Amino acid sequence: MSALFSPYQLAGLTLENRIVVSPMCQYSAIDGSATDWHIMHLGQMALSGAGLLILEAAGVEARGRITPSCLGLYSDDNERALERVLNAVRSHSRTKLGIQLAHAGRKASTDLPWRGNKPLTNSAAGGWETVAPSAVPFAEGWTVPKPLDRAEMDKIVAAFVKATQRALRLGFDLIEMHGAHGYLMSEFLSPIANHRTDEYGGSLENRMRFPLEIARAVRQAWPRERALGVRLNGTDFTPGGIVVEETAIVAAALKSHGIDYVCVSGGGNSLKQEIPVKAHYQVPFAAEVKRRSGITTMAVGMIAAPKAADGIITSGEADLVALARGLLDNPRWAWHAAEVLGDELKVVVQYERARPKLWPGAKLVRPALHA
Ligand SMILES: Cc1cc2nc3c(=O)[nH]c(=O)nc-3n(C[C@H](O)[C@H](O)[C@H](O)COP(=O)(O)O)c2cc1C
């Protein structure tokens, strides 16, 4: 059996293989509530053969959504809508399900990607007031966020806890907190967005204080046997931003607070970022965080070739690999990866006739795999 298709134990959760569907916003919710689109999208991802499917960033409060159409987990309606979607998905798939809990901070209140992603700077445009560590807008022309005071920070911690309780009632196997990509937790961690002079800004110890408060509160509300992780930026890819040595210290602190894994991503705190986009461009950061902190890591970013993905696991650079666009492009990626690596992957009975041993045409539609 290849390393990619070997099982992995994360707290009380047994994953059948190391492939993770990375969280992907669908911008298809109404007032934070999941819709039929989510049944369509998650339905196909749940049949992908990945060991774990992490649902998109769900705002823990309405103003923590990136766009007005982002998923939320802040109301009874949101919870009910997600229950309907999960019931449909679970009726035909046993894939383990996680959800990413998020607060978009100063990058909230933006328009949909297919309408240009522009900030919605006033209520007439459908926007709302944003909050952040400091009154520093993400970029020119963006809303100046309201800096969070202690009372507001307490409310956000409480919102994360409330959303965790909802996730528990919904039976999720895993929660991932979104601490990357320049959203609220990442804003606190990054000197680019965090200009505070109180005990929440300045030194790394201070910058990680609020994200750790959130993580601790969520850990207390989420049973120990259920897997809990945080997505972090290995780097902001911007001078003056967070660097991997700091991320490793944050990961070690999270580990000591009972967090089971970190997913190491990057970028999103500044438009000045320069990302050296190429295959596996973020894997070295995951490896470094793992080496320094000893925590379970998930690597993400341009992972697409099955043998190379397997290599990430065998080399010990990361324990799990998450794919986003590769799975949108080819939801059967894991099936094909299993073929390449000589592994057996059980697929739903309805689709069994597309397996190469039952269908010689497989060689025609997947020439690269059979070359
Ligand atoms: C449509 C789309 C939506 C995304 N939404 C999220 C999200 O909700 N949370 C998150 O942490 N990352 C999100 N991402 C980033 C992906 O999870 C992933 O980290 C990134 O696309 C790099 O992986 P890839 O090269 O396999 O696509 C999104 C990416 C895409 C393409």
Short mmCIF file of N, CA, C and O in Angstrom, two decimals, residues 95-153:
data_model
loop_
_atom_site.label_atom_id
_atom_site.label_comp_id
_atom_site.label_asym_id
_atom_site.label_seq_id
_atom_site.Cartn_x
_atom_site.Cartn_y
_atom_site.Cartn_z
N THR A 95 -17.64 9.31 3.73
CA THR A 95 -16.46 10.18 3.85
C THR A 95 -16.53 10.98 5.14
O THR A 95 -17.59 11.47 5.52
N LYS A 96 -15.39 11.10 5.80
CA LYS A 96 -15.33 11.89 7.03
C LYS A 96 -15.47 13.37 6.67
O LYS A 96 -14.93 13.84 5.66
N LEU A 97 -16.22 14.07 7.51
CA LEU A 97 -16.54 15.46 7.19
C LEU A 97 -16.03 16.43 8.26
O LEU A 97 -16.25 16.23 9.45
N GLY A 98 -15.36 17.46 7.79
CA GLY A 98 -14.93 18.53 8.68
C GLY A 98 -15.51 19.84 8.21
O GLY A 98 -16.07 19.93 7.11
N ILE A 99 -15.39 20.86 9.05
CA ILE A 99 -15.83 22.19 8.64
C ILE A 99 -14.81 23.21 9.09
O ILE A 99 -14.20 23.06 10.15
N GLN A 100 -14.59 24.22 8.25
CA GLN A 100 -13.66 25.27 8.61
C GLN A 100 -14.44 26.43 9.24
O GLN A 100 -15.37 26.95 8.62
N LEU A 101 -14.08 26.78 10.47
CA LEU A 101 -14.73 27.92 11.12
C LEU A 101 -13.85 29.16 10.93
O LEU A 101 -12.63 29.10 11.14
N ALA A 102 -14.49 30.25 10.56
CA ALA A 102 -13.70 31.39 10.12
C ALA A 102 -14.31 32.73 10.51
O ALA A 102 -15.51 32.83 10.78
N HIS A 103 -13.44 33.73 10.54
CA HIS A 103 -13.88 35.12 10.63
C HIS A 103 -12.99 35.91 9.67
O HIS A 103 -11.77 35.85 9.78
N ALA A 104 -13.61 36.61 8.76
CA ALA A 104 -12.83 37.24 7.69
C ALA A 104 -12.19 38.55 8.09
O ALA A 104 -11.39 39.12 7.34
N GLY A 105 -12.52 39.10 9.28
CA GLY A 105 -11.87 40.32 9.76
C GLY A 105 -11.96 41.46 8.75
O GLY A 105 -13.04 41.75 8.21
N ARG A 106 -10.81 42.09 8.45
CA ARG A 106 -10.83 43.25 7.55
C ARG A 106 -11.04 42.87 6.09
O ARG A 106 -11.21 43.75 5.24
N LYS A 107 -11.00 41.57 5.79
CA LYS A 107 -11.26 41.14 4.41
C LYS A 107 -12.70 40.65 4.21
O LYS A 107 -13.02 40.04 3.21
N ALA A 108 -13.55 40.96 5.20
CA ALA A 108 -14.98 40.65 5.04
C ALA A 108 -15.62 41.71 4.15
O ALA A 108 -14.97 42.69 3.77
N SER A 109 -16.90 41.49 3.86
CA SER A 109 -17.68 42.49 3.11
C SER A 109 -17.11 42.79 1.73
O SER A 109 -16.81 43.93 1.39
N THR A 110 -16.91 41.73 0.96
CA THR A 110 -16.45 41.91 -0.43
C THR A 110 -17.45 41.27 -1.39
O THR A 110 -18.29 40.46 -0.99
N ASP A 111 -17.33 41.65 -2.62
CA ASP A 111 -18.24 41.11 -3.64
C ASP A 111 -17.77 39.72 -4.08
O ASP A 111 -16.65 39.30 -3.79
N LEU A 112 -18.64 39.02 -4.80
CA LEU A 112 -18.32 37.66 -5.23
C LEU A 112 -17.14 37.65 -6.19
O LEU A 112 -16.95 38.61 -6.95
N PRO A 113 -16.36 36.58 -6.21
CA PRO A 113 -15.20 36.53 -7.12
C PRO A 113 -15.60 36.77 -8.57
O PRO A 113 -14.91 37.47 -9.30
N TRP A 114 -16.74 36.18 -8.98
CA TRP A 114 -17.13 36.34 -10.39
C TRP A 114 -17.77 37.70 -10.65
O TRP A 114 -18.19 37.99 -11.76
N ARG A 115 -17.81 38.56 -9.60
CA ARG A 115 -18.20 39.96 -9.83
C ARG A 115 -17.03 40.88 -9.46
O ARG A 115 -17.23 42.06 -9.19
N GLY A 116 -15.84 40.29 -9.37
CA GLY A 116 -14.64 41.12 -9.24
C GLY A 116 -14.02 41.21 -7.86
O GLY A 116 -13.01 41.89 -7.68
N ASN A 117 -14.66 40.58 -6.85
CA ASN A 117 -14.02 40.52 -5.52
C ASN A 117 -13.82 41.87 -4.84
O ASN A 117 -13.07 41.98 -3.87
N LYS A 118 -14.45 42.91 -5.37
CA LYS A 118 -14.20 44.26 -4.84
C LYS A 118 -14.78 44.41 -3.43
O LYS A 118 -15.79 43.80 -3.11
N PRO A 119 -14.16 45.28 -2.61
CA PRO A 119 -14.76 45.52 -1.28
C PRO A 119 -16.12 46.21 -1.41
O PRO A 119 -16.27 47.10 -2.26
N LEU A 120 -17.06 45.76 -0.60
CA LEU A 120 -18.38 46.42 -0.57
C LEU A 120 -18.29 47.43 0.57
O LEU A 120 -18.37 47.06 1.75
N THR A 121 -18.06 48.68 0.22
CA THR A 121 -17.68 49.65 1.25
C THR A 121 -18.85 50.34 1.95
O THR A 121 -18.65 51.11 2.87
N ASN A 122 -20.07 50.09 1.49
CA ASN A 122 -21.21 50.69 2.22
C ASN A 122 -22.43 49.78 2.14
O ASN A 122 -22.47 48.84 1.34
N SER A 123 -23.41 50.08 3.01
CA SER A 123 -24.56 49.18 3.10
C SER A 123 -25.41 49.22 1.84
O SER A 123 -26.04 48.21 1.48
N ALA A 124 -25.41 50.36 1.14
CA ALA A 124 -26.18 50.45 -0.10
C ALA A 124 -25.66 49.41 -1.10
O ALA A 124 -26.42 48.85 -1.90
N ALA A 125 -24.37 49.13 -1.03
CA ALA A 125 -23.78 48.14 -1.95
C ALA A 125 -23.90 46.73 -1.39
O ALA A 125 -23.42 45.77 -2.00
N GLY A 126 -24.51 46.61 -0.20
CA GLY A 126 -24.66 45.29 0.42
C GLY A 126 -23.54 44.96 1.38
O GLY A 126 -23.42 43.83 1.84
N GLY A 127 -22.71 45.96 1.72
CA GLY A 127 -21.58 45.73 2.61
C GLY A 127 -21.91 46.01 4.07
O GLY A 127 -23.02 46.39 4.41
N TRP A 128 -20.92 45.82 4.92
CA TRP A 128 -21.09 46.03 6.36
C TRP A 128 -19.77 46.46 6.97
O TRP A 128 -18.71 46.37 6.33
N GLU A 129 -19.85 46.89 8.24
CA GLU A 129 -18.64 47.32 8.94
C GLU A 129 -17.74 46.12 9.22
O GLU A 129 -18.23 45.07 9.64
N THR A 130 -16.46 46.29 8.99
CA THR A 130 -15.52 45.19 9.24
C THR A 130 -14.73 45.47 10.52
O THR A 130 -14.64 46.61 10.96
N VAL A 131 -14.18 44.42 11.07
CA VAL A 131 -13.38 44.54 12.30
C VAL A 131 -12.03 43.88 12.08
O VAL A 131 -11.89 43.01 11.21
N ALA A 132 -11.04 44.31 12.86
CA ALA A 132 -9.68 43.80 12.67
C ALA A 132 -8.86 44.13 13.92
O ALA A 132 -9.34 44.84 14.81
N PRO A 133 -7.62 43.64 13.98
CA PRO A 133 -6.78 44.02 15.13
C PRO A 133 -6.56 45.53 15.16
O PRO A 133 -6.56 46.14 16.23
N SER A 134 -6.36 46.14 13.98
CA SER A 134 -6.02 47.56 13.92
C SER A 134 -6.82 48.24 12.81
O SER A 134 -7.32 47.56 11.91
N ALA A 135 -6.89 49.55 12.88
CA ALA A 135 -7.65 50.32 11.87
C ALA A 135 -6.82 50.49 10.60
O ALA A 135 -6.56 51.61 10.13
N VAL A 136 -6.39 49.37 10.05
CA VAL A 136 -5.54 49.40 8.85
C VAL A 136 -6.28 48.65 7.74
O VAL A 136 -6.51 47.44 7.87
N PRO A 137 -6.68 49.34 6.68
CA PRO A 137 -7.41 48.63 5.63
C PRO A 137 -6.51 47.64 4.89
O PRO A 137 -5.29 47.80 4.88
N PHE A 138 -7.12 46.64 4.28
CA PHE A 138 -6.36 45.62 3.55
C PHE A 138 -5.57 46.25 2.40
O PHE A 138 -4.41 45.91 2.15
N ALA A 139 -6.21 47.19 1.71
CA ALA A 139 -5.54 47.86 0.59
C ALA A 139 -6.26 49.18 0.36
O ALA A 139 -7.30 49.45 0.97
N GLU A 140 -5.70 49.99 -0.50
CA GLU A 140 -6.31 51.28 -0.81
C GLU A 140 -7.72 51.06 -1.37
O GLU A 140 -7.92 50.16 -2.19
N GLY A 141 -8.67 51.85 -0.89
CA GLY A 141 -10.04 51.73 -1.38
C GLY A 141 -10.86 50.73 -0.60
O GLY A 141 -12.06 50.59 -0.83
N TRP A 142 -10.23 50.01 0.34
CA TRP A 142 -10.96 49.06 1.16
C TRP A 142 -11.46 49.78 2.42
O TRP A 142 -10.92 50.81 2.82
N THR A 143 -12.50 49.20 3.04
CA THR A 143 -13.07 49.76 4.26
C THR A 143 -12.00 49.79 5.36
O THR A 143 -11.25 48.82 5.51
N VAL A 144 -11.96 50.91 6.10
CA VAL A 144 -11.07 50.95 7.27
C VAL A 144 -11.77 50.16 8.38
O VAL A 144 -12.87 50.52 8.79
N PRO A 145 -11.17 49.07 8.84
CA PRO A 145 -11.86 48.24 9.83
C PRO A 145 -11.85 48.87 11.22
O PRO A 145 -10.97 49.68 11.53
N LYS A 146 -12.85 48.48 12.02
CA LYS A 146 -12.90 48.95 13.41
C LYS A 146 -11.96 48.08 14.24
O LYS A 146 -12.09 46.84 14.20
N PRO A 147 -11.02 48.67 14.97
CA PRO A 147 -10.14 47.83 15.80
C PRO A 147 -10.94 47.18 16.93
O PRO A 147 -11.82 47.81 17.51
N LEU A 148 -10.67 45.93 17.20
CA LEU A 148 -11.44 45.21 18.21
C LEU A 148 -11.00 45.60 19.62
O LEU A 148 -9.81 45.60 19.92
N ASP A 149 -12.00 45.91 20.47
CA ASP A 149 -11.66 46.10 21.89
C ASP A 149 -11.93 44.77 22.62
O ASP A 149 -12.42 43.81 22.02
N ARG A 150 -11.61 44.74 23.89
CA ARG A 150 -11.70 43.48 24.64
C ARG A 150 -13.12 42.89 24.61
O ARG A 150 -13.30 41.67 24.43
N ALA A 151 -14.12 43.76 24.78
CA ALA A 151 -15.50 43.26 24.79
C ALA A 151 -15.85 42.61 23.46
O ALA A 151 -16.49 41.54 23.40
N GLU A 152 -15.42 43.24 22.36
CA GLU A 152 -15.70 42.68 21.02
C GLU A 152 -14.93 41.39 20.81
O GLU A 152 -15.41 40.46 20.16
N MET A 153 -13.71 41.33 21.35
CA MET A 153 -12.92 40.10 21.20
C MET A 153 -13.60 38.95 21.94
O MET A 153 -13.66 37.83 21.44
#
